[in-house]
Each structure stands twice: as structure tokens, then as C-alpha cells.
Short mmCIF file of C-alpha atoms and ligand atoms in Angstrom, two decimals:
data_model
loop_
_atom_site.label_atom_id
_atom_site.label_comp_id
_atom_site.label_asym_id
_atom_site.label_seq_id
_atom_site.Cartn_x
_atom_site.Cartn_y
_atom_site.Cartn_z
CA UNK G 27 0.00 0.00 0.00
CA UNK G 28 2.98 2.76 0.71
CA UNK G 29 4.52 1.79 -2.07
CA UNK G 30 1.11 2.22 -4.39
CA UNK G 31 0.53 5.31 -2.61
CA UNK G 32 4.22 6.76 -3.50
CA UNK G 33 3.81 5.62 -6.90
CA UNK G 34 0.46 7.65 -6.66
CA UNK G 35 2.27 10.52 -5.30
CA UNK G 36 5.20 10.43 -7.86
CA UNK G 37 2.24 10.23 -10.81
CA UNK G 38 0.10 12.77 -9.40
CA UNK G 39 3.58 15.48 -9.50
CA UNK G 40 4.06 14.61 -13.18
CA UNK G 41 1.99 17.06 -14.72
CA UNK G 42 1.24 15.51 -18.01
CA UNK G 43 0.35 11.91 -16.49
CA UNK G 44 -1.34 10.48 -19.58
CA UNK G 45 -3.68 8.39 -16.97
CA UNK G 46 -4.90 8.44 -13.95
CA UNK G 47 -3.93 5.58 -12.57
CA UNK G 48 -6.36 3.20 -10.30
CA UNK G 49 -6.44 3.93 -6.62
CA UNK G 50 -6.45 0.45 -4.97
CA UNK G 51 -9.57 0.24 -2.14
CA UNK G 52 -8.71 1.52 0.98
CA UNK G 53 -8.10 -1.20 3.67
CA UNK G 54 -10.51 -1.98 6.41
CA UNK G 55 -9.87 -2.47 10.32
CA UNK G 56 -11.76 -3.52 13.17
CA UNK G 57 -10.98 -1.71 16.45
CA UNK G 58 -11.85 -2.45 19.69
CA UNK G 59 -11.16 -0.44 23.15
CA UNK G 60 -13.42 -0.22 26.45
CA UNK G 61 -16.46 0.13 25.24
CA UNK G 62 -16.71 0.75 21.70
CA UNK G 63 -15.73 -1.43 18.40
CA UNK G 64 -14.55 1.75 16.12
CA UNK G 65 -14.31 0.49 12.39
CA UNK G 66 -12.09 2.41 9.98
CA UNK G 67 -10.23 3.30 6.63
CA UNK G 68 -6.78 3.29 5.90
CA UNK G 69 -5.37 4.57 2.38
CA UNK G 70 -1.71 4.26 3.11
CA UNK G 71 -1.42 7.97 4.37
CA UNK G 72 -4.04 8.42 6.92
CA UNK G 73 -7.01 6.67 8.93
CA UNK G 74 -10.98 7.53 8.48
CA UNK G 75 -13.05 6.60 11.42
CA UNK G 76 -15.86 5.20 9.63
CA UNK G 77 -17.82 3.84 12.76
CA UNK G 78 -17.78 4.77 16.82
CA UNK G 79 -20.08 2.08 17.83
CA UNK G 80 -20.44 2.77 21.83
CA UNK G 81 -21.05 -0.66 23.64
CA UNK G 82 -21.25 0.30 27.06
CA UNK G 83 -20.09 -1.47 29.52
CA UNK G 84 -18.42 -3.74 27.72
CA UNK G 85 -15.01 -4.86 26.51
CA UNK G 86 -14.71 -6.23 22.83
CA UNK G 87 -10.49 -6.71 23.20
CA UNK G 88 -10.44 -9.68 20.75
CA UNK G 89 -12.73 -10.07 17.96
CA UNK G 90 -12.79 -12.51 15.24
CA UNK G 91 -13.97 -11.73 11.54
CA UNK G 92 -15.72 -14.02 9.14
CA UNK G 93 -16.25 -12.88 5.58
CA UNK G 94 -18.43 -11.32 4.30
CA UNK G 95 -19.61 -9.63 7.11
CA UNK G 96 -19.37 -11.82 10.61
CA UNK G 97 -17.34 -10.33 13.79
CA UNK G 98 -17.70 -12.11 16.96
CA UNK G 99 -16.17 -10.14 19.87
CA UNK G 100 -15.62 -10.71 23.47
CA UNK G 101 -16.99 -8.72 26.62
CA UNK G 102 -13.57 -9.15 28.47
CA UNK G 103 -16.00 -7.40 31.39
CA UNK G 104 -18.35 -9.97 31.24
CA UNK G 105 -19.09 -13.43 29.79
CA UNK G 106 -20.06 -12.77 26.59
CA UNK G 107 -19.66 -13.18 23.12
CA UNK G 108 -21.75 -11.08 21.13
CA UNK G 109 -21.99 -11.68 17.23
CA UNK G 110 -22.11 -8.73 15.05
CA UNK G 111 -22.70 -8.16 11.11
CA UNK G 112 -20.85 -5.34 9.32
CA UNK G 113 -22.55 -3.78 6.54
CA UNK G 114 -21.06 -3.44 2.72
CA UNK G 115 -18.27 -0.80 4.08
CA UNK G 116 -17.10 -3.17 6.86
CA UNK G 117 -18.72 -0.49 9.03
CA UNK G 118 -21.63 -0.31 11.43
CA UNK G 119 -21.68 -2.92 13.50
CA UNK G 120 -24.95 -4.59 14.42
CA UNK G 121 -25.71 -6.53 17.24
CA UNK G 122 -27.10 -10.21 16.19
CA UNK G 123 -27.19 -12.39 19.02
CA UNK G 124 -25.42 -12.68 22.49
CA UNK G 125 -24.15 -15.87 24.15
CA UNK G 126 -22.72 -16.21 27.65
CA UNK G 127 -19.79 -18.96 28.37
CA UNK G 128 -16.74 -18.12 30.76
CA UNK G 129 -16.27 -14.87 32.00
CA UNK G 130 -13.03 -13.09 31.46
CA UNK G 131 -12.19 -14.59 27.79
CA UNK G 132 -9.71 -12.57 25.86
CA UNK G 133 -9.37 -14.82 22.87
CA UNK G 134 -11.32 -16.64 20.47
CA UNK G 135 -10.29 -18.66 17.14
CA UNK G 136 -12.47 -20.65 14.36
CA UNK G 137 -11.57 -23.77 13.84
CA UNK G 138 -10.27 -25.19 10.65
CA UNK G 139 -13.76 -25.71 9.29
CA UNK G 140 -15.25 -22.35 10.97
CA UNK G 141 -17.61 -24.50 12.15
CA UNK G 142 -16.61 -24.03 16.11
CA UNK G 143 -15.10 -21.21 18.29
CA UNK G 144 -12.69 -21.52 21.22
CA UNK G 145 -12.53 -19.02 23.72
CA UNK G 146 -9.48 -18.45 26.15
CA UNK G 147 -10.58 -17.02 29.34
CA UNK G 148 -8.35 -15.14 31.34
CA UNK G 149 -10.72 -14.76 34.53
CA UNK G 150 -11.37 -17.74 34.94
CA UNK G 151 -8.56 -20.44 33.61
CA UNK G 152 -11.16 -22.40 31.03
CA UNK G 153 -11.80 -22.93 27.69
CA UNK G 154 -15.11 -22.80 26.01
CA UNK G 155 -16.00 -24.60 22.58
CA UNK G 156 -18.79 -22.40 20.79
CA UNK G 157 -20.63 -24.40 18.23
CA UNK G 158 -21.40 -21.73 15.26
CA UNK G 159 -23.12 -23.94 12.86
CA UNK G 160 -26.68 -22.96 12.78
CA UNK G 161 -27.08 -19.14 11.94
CA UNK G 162 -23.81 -18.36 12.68
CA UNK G 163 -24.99 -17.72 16.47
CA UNK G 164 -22.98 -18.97 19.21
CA UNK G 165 -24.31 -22.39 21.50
CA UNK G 166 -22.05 -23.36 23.93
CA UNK G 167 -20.88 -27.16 23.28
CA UNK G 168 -18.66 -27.20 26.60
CA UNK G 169 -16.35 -25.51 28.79
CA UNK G 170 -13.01 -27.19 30.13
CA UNK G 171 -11.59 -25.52 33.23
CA UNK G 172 -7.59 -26.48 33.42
CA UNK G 173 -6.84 -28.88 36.23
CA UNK G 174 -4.79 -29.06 39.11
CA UNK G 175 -3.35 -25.88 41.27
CA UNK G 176 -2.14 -22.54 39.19
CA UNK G 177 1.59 -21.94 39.63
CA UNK G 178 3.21 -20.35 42.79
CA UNK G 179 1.87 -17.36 43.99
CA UNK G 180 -0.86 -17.30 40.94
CA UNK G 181 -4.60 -17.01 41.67
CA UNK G 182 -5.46 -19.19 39.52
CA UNK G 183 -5.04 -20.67 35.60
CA UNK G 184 -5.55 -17.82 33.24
CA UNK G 185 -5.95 -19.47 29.65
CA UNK G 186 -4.84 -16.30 27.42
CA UNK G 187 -4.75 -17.10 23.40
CA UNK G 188 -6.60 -20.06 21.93
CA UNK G 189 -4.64 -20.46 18.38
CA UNK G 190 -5.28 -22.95 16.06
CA UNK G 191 -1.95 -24.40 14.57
CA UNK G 192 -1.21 -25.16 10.97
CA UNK G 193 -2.50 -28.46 10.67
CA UNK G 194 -5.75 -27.66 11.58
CA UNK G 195 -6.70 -29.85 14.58
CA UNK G 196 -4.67 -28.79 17.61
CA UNK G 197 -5.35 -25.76 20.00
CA UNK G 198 -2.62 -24.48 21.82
CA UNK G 199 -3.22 -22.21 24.91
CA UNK G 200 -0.69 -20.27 26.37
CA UNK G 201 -2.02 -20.50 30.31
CA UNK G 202 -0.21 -17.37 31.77
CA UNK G 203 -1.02 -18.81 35.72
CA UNK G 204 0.09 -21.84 34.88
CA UNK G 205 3.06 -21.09 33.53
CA UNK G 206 2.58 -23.53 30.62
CA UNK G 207 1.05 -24.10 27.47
CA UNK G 208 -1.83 -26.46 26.96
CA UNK G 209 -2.08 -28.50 23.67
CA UNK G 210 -6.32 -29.19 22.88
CA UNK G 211 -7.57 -31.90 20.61
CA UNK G 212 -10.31 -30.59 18.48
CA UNK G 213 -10.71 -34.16 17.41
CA UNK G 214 -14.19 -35.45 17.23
CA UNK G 215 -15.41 -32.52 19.36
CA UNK G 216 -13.12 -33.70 22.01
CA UNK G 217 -11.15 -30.52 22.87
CA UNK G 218 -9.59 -32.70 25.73
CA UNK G 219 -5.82 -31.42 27.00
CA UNK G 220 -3.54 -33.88 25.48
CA UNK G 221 -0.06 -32.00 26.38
CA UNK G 222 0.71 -29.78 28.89
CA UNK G 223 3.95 -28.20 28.74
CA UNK G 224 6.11 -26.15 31.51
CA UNK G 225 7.17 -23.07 30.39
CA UNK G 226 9.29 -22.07 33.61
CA UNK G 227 8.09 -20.64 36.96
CA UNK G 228 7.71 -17.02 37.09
CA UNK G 229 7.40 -16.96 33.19
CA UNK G 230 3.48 -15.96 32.49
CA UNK G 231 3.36 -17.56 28.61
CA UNK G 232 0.63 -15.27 27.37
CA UNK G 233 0.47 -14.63 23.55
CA UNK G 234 2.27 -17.45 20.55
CA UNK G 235 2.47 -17.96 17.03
CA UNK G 236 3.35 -20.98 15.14
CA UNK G 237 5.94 -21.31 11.98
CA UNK G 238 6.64 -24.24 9.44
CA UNK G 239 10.24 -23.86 8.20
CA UNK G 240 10.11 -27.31 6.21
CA UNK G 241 6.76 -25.55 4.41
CA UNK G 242 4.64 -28.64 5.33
CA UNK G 243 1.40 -28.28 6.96
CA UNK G 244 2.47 -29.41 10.37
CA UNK G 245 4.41 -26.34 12.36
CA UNK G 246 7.54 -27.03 13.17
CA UNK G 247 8.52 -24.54 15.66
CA UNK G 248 6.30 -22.30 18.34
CA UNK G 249 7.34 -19.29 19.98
CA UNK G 250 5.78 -17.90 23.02
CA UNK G 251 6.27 -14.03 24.35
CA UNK G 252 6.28 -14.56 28.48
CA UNK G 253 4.25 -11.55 30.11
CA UNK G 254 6.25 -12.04 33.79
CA UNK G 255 9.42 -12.89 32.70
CA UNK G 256 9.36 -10.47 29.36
CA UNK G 257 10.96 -13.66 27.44
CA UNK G 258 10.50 -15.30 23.74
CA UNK G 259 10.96 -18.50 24.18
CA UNK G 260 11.07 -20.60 20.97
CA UNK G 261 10.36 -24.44 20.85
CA UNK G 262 10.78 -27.44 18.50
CA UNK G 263 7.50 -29.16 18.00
CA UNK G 264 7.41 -32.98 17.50
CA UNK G 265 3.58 -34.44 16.20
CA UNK G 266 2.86 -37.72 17.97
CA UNK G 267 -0.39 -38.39 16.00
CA UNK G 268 -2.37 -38.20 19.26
CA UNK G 269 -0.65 -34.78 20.31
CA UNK G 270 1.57 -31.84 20.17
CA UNK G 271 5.36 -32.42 22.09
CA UNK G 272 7.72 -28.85 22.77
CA UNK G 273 11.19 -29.35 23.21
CA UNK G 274 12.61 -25.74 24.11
CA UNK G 275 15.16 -24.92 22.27
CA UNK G 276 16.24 -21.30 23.24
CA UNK G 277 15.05 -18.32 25.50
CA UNK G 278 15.80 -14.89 25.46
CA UNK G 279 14.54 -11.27 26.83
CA UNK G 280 11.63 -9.99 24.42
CA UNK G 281 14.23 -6.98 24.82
CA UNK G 282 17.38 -8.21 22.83
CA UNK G 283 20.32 -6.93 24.13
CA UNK G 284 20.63 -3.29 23.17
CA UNK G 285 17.40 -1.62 24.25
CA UNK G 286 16.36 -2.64 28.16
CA UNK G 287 13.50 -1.63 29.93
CA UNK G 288 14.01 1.90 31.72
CA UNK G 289 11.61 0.02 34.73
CA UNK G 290 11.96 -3.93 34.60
CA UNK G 291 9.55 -4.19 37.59
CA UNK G 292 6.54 -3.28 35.75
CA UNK G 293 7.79 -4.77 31.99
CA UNK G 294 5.04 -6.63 30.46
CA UNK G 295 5.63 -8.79 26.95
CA UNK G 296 2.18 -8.57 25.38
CA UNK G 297 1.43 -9.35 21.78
CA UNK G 298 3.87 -12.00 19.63
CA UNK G 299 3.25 -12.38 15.47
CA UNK G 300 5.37 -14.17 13.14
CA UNK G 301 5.62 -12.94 9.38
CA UNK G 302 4.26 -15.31 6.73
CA UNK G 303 7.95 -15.46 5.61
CA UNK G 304 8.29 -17.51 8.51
CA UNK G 305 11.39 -15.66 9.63
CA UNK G 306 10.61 -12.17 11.09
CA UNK G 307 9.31 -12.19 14.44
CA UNK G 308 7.74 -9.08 16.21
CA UNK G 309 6.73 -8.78 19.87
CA UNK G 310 5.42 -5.80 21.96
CA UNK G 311 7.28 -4.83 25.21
CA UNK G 312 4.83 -2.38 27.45
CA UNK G 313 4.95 -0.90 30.70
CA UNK G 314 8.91 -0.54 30.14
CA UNK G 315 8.45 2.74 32.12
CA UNK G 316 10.18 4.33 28.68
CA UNK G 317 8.83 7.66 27.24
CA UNK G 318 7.23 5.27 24.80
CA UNK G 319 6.94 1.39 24.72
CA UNK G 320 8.07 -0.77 21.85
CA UNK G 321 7.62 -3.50 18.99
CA UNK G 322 10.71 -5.45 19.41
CA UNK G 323 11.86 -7.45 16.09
CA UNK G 324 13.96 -10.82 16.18
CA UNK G 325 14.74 -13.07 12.82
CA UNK G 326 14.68 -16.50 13.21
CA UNK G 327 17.60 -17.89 11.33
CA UNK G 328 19.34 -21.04 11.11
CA UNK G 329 22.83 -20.50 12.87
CA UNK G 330 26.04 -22.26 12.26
CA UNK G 331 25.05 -25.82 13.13
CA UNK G 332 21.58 -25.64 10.92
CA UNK G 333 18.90 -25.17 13.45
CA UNK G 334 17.11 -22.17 13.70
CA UNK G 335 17.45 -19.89 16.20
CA UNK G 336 16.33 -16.10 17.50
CA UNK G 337 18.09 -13.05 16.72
CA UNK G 338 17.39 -9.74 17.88
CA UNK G 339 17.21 -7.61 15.05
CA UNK G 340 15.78 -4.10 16.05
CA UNK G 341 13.50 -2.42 18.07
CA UNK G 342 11.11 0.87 17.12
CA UNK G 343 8.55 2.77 19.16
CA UNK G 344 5.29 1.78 19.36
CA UNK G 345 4.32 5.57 19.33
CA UNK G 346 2.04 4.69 23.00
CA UNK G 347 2.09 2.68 25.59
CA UNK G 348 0.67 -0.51 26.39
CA UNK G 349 0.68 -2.02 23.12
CA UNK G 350 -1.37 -4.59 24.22
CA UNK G 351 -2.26 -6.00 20.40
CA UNK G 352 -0.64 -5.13 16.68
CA UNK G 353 -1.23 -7.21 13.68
CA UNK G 354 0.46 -7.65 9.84
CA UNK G 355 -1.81 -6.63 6.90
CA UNK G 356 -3.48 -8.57 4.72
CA UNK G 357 -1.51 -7.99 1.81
CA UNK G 358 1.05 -11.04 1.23
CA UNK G 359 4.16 -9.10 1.48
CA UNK G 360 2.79 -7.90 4.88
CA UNK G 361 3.95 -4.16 4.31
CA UNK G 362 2.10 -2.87 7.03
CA UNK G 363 1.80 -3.52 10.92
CA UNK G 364 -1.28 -2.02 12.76
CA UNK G 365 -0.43 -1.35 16.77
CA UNK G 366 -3.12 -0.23 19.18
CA UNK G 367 -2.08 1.65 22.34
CA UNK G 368 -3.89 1.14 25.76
CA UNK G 369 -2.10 4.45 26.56
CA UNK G 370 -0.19 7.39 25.41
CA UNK G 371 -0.70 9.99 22.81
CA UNK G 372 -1.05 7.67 20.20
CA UNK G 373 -4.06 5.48 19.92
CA UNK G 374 -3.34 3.61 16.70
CA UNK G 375 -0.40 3.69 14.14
CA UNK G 376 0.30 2.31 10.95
CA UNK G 377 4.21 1.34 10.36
CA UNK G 378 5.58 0.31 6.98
CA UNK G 379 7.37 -2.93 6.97
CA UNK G 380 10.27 -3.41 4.96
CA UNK G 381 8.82 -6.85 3.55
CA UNK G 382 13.10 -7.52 2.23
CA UNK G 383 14.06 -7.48 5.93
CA UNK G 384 11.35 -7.29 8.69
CA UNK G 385 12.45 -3.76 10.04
CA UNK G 386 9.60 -1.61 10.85
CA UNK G 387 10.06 2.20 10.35
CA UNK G 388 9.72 4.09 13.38
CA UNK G 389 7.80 7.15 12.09
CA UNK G 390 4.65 5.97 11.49
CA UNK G 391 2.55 6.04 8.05
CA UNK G 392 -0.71 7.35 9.89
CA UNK G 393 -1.98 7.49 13.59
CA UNK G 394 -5.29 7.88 15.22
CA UNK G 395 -4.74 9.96 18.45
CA UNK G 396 -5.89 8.56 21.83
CA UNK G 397 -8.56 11.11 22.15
CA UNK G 398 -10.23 10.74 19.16
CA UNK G 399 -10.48 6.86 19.97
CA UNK G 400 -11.33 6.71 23.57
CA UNK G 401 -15.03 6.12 24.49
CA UNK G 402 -16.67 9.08 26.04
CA UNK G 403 -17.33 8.04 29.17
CA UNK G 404 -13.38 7.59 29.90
CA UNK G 405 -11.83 10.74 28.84
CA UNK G 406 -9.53 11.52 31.50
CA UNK G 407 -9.09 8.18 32.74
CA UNK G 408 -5.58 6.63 31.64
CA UNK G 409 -5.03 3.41 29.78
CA UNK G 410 -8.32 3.41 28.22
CA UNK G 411 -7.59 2.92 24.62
CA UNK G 412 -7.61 0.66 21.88
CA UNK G 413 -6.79 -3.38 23.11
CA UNK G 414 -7.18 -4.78 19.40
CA UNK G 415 -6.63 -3.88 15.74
CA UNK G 416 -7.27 -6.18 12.94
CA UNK G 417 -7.47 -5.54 9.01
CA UNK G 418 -10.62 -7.59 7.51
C1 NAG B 291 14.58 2.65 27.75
O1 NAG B 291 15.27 3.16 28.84
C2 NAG B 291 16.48 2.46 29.14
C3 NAG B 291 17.03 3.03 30.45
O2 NAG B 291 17.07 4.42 30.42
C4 NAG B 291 17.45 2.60 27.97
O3 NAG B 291 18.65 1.91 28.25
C5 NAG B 291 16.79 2.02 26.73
O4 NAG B 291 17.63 2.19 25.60
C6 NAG B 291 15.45 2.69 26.49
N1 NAG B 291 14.77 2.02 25.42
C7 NAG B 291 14.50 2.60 24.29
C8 NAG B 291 13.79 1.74 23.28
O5 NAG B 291 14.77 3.75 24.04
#
């Protein structure tokens, strides 16, 4: 899209342009903060607020999109997962039908044949399997609570990210008071725990992402961001037929070497994506007690002895703080990244990835300021903005 919109730029200054040339559709995002799913444009300069769709009371910090026109989104407040239709814009959000499961969830994913939804709740350290077959509307099939004690000095389990990986029948949930990482079997309906995996006390596993460096359709690698211990740590995955195994293979700070929090104390890894290149790996760092937080970037390479391992490569500004949630663009070179800031002066940004090597520039494309995102009701109030971003 930047590069279109130079191209644009560079036609528009030539005065005798013998055409004008097509301007490609502007890309659409979901948004979602306290109280309000926002729905906007971007063009590859700036951002249009199309909707401010005020939903009070509630928390929609995950949503899940369904062409043409399906978003389910959580009530992190509550315990509910309200189903929405979008119109021809991708705007206006309408409520369809409300379902109640866990309270607390914070994550939700299809399955392969979007014909189920599995929700990861936070508040209370379950699962729940939505069935979504018959109008799209959400019936509750079960809910699986995580056994056995939470980790030391934990509350309790808190399941944070259900992700389907790439072969289409495993769920693996990062359980951030646990302190491990649950492998589900979607098998049959089962969506039994078939692995659980210890990810180091202290550590808080909360977001993942899966990557296939042989290109087949089982991953071969997982990497986890750790929310307590502000770690990536990356592990080789070995499928057993009834299961997924980890075998960790390296850990290091989501901060690389060069660039440490100004306040470790308060440091909190949130959000983890890997490119579709299978080799660039981003992760936000918040609460670093820096002016602004950051999108950290590592490459997975293979080093001298052929297995891959975790570089730090660089490190920009998320332009808030708290940057709970960013996401790569739709387009397959992945040329943008859209961040949303819980705090700060920035609400949202746009940042141009270099699609050759991974690096993010640091002055954004476009931003959204936080007080032209924040809900009414919490003007004045810090920490109150955006919790998701998403292009559909
Ligand atoms: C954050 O602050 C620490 C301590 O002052 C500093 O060493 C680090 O480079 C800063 N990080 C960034 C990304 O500027």
C-alpha cells in the first residue's frame, strides 16, 4: 500500500500523467477499546473513522472476523460473546445475538472448518467450545476448566490465546497462571488437553504464534512471548499423532540486548506475530516505564550448526504505551503492521514494513490519536484505549 501510494504521489507530481492511474480500495480495520468497536479506513497515508459504535459497559479486546460480514467479539467485562454483522463498508456494526460462556475470555479462534469457536478465558482459567453452525450464532458445546493448582503465587489458571496451529486440529493455549502451554484436541469434538507443557516458573506464557520452516502443513517450531518474565521462548514441535510435544530450544529477553526496559519491575511482553515469511518475528514490550513502549523485532535464522534460532534484530517505538495488540496486513508481502495503544498519545499507528528485511520504520505512516479513539465516558481516565486492531 505505501509503495502504491508513493507511486500515486510520484504520478500525481508529473503534470502531463497520460492516466490516472487506479487507486487500490482503501483497507478496512476492526478496532476495539473499552467500550466501543470503532471500524475504519486506511489509504496508506491516513485513517478515516468510519464507525464509533459505543457498547457500554463492555469490553470487545479480541474479535474474530468471518467474511463477508461476521465479527464475533468478546466482553472481556463480562461473559459474553456477542456476534455482530458489518454492513457493505465493513462499518456499522450490528448486534445479532449474544451468548454467555466463561467470564473473562480474551481470545477466540475458528476452527479449521469455521464451524466451532474456542474461547481463552483469562478470569477464569477455562476454555469454552462455541458451536457456530446454525445461523452463525454462538451455543455453547462445553467448557473445560484447566486442572490441578495454578503456579506459585498465581490465583489461579488464566488461559490467554486459543490459536489454532497449521495443521488444523490442535489448539494451543498459552495458560499465563500456569506457567505452561496447553495442547487441545479438536478431534471429534473432544477438545480434551492432550499436552501440557512447563514453560518455567515465574514466566506468564501469554500470547504465541506458530511457523513451518520445512513448508509442510504441520508447524515445526512455536514461539511464546512470556508476560512475567518479558521472554521469547522458541520451541521445536514434534507431532505424535495423538498430540503436540515442545522441546525448548532457546530463551531470550523480548528486549534483545541493546534496548532494556528503563523500569523492569513493571515490563510486560504482550502481543507476539510471526511474518508469513516464517522468519521475522515481532513482539510488543509495554509498561517498560520508557517515554514510549516498543515492537521489538527478532529473525529466526538457522545459525552455524543448521537449526534455527532467534536473533534480535531491532526495536522501534510503538508511538504509546501498552501495546497490548498489533497485527500484519493482509496484503502477502505484509507491508504494514497495525499497533493499538492502551495508553499514550497515540491510539493507533500504521508502520511500513520493509517486507526484504522485517524492520519496521519508526515514524509511522498514519496514527489515530488517543482522544479521538477513547469512548466518552473515559476521557480523563488513563489506559483506556484501543486493546485490538485487525485488518478484515
Ligand atoms: C529505555 O530506557 C532504558 C534506560 O534508560 C534505555 O537503556 C533504553 O535504551 C530505552 N529504550 C528505548 C527503546 O529507548
Amino acid at each position: 500500500m505505501y509503495r502504491s501510494f508513493t507511486t500515486l504521489m510520484a504520478l500525481g507530481m508529473a503534470a502531463a500523467a497520460p492516466f490516472v492511474p487506479r487507486q487500490d480500495a482503501p483497507r478496512k480495520l476492526l478496532i476495539g477499546t473499552p467500550a466501543q468497536i470503532i471500524t475504519a479506513d486506511f489509504n496508506g497515508a491516513s485513517f478515516t473513522v468510519t464507525t464509533k459504535s459505543h457498547q457500554p459497559q463492555t469490553a470487545p479486546s479480541w474479535m474474530i472476523y468471518r467474511e463477508p460480514n461476521l465479527v464475533y467479539a468478546v466482553n472481556e467485562n463480562g461473559a459474553e460473546v456477542n456476534l455482530f454483522t458489518l454492513d457493505e463498508n465493513k462499518a456499522n456494526p450490528t448486534l445479532v445475538s449474544t451468548a454467555t460462556g466463561a467470564s473473562g475470555v480474551v481470545s477466540l479462534e475458528f476452527n479449521e472448518e469455521k464451524t466451532r469457536i474456542v474461547g481463552a478465558s483469562f478470569g477464569t482459567g477455562s476454555y469454552d467450545i462455541w458451536d457456530i453452525q446454525q445461523d452463525n450464532s454462538l451455543k455453547l458445546l462445553k467448557n473445560v476448566e484447566i486442572p490441578g493448582p495454578p503456579a506459585p503465587g498465581q490465583e489461579t489458571h488464566r488461559a490467554h490465546q486459543a490459536l489454532l496451529d497449521p495443521s488444523g486440529r490442535f489448539f494451543v493455549i498459552p495458560n499465563l497462571g500456569g506457567d505452561s502451554i496447553i495442547v487441545v484436541d479438536s478431534e471429534s469434538d473432544s477438545y480434551a488437553i492432550t499436552n501440557t507443557v512447563d514453560v518455567g516458573a515465574g514466566s506468564g506464557p501469554r500470547h504465541g504464534d506458530f511457523v513451518s520452516l520445512n513448508g509442510g502443513s504441520q508447524a515445526t517450531h512455536y514461539i511464546v512471548a512470556t508476560e512475567n518474565s518479558n521472554q521469547l521462548v522458541l520451541f521445536a514441535l514434534t507431532y505424535t499423532g495423538a498430540t503436540i510435544e515442545f522441546a525448548e530450544v532457546q530463551r531470550l529477553s523480548t528486549y534483545g540486548p541493546a534496548f532494556p526496559p528503563k523500569d523492569p519491575s513493571t515490563a510486560a511482553a504482550g502481543e507476539l506475530v510471526i511474518a508469513n515469511n516464517g522468519r521475522d518475528v515481532y513482539v510488543s514490550n509495554r509498561l517498560s516505564g520508557n517515554e514510549t513502549d516498543s515492537i521489538a523485532h527478532f529473525a529466526l535464522m538457522a545459525d552455524n550448526t543448521g537449526s534455527p534460532a532467534l536473533h534480535f534484530v531491532d526495536s522501534v517505538s510503538s508511538g504509546g504505551i501498552l501495546p497490548r495488540m498489533f497485527s500484519l496486513g493482509k496484503d502477502a508481502q505484509q507491508e504494514i503492521v497495525f499497533v493499538a495503544n492502551q495508553g499514550g498519545n497515540t491510539g493507533v499507528a500504521a508502520l511500513k514494513r520493509c517486507p526484504d528485511t522485517g524492520s519496521l520504520t519508526e515514524e509511522p505512516l498514519a496514527t489515530l490519536k488517543m482522544e479521538d479513539v477513547i469512548a466518552e465516558e473515559f476521557v480523563g481516565t488513563p489506559n483506556v484505549g484501543p486493546q485490538f486492531i485487525q485488518e478484515i
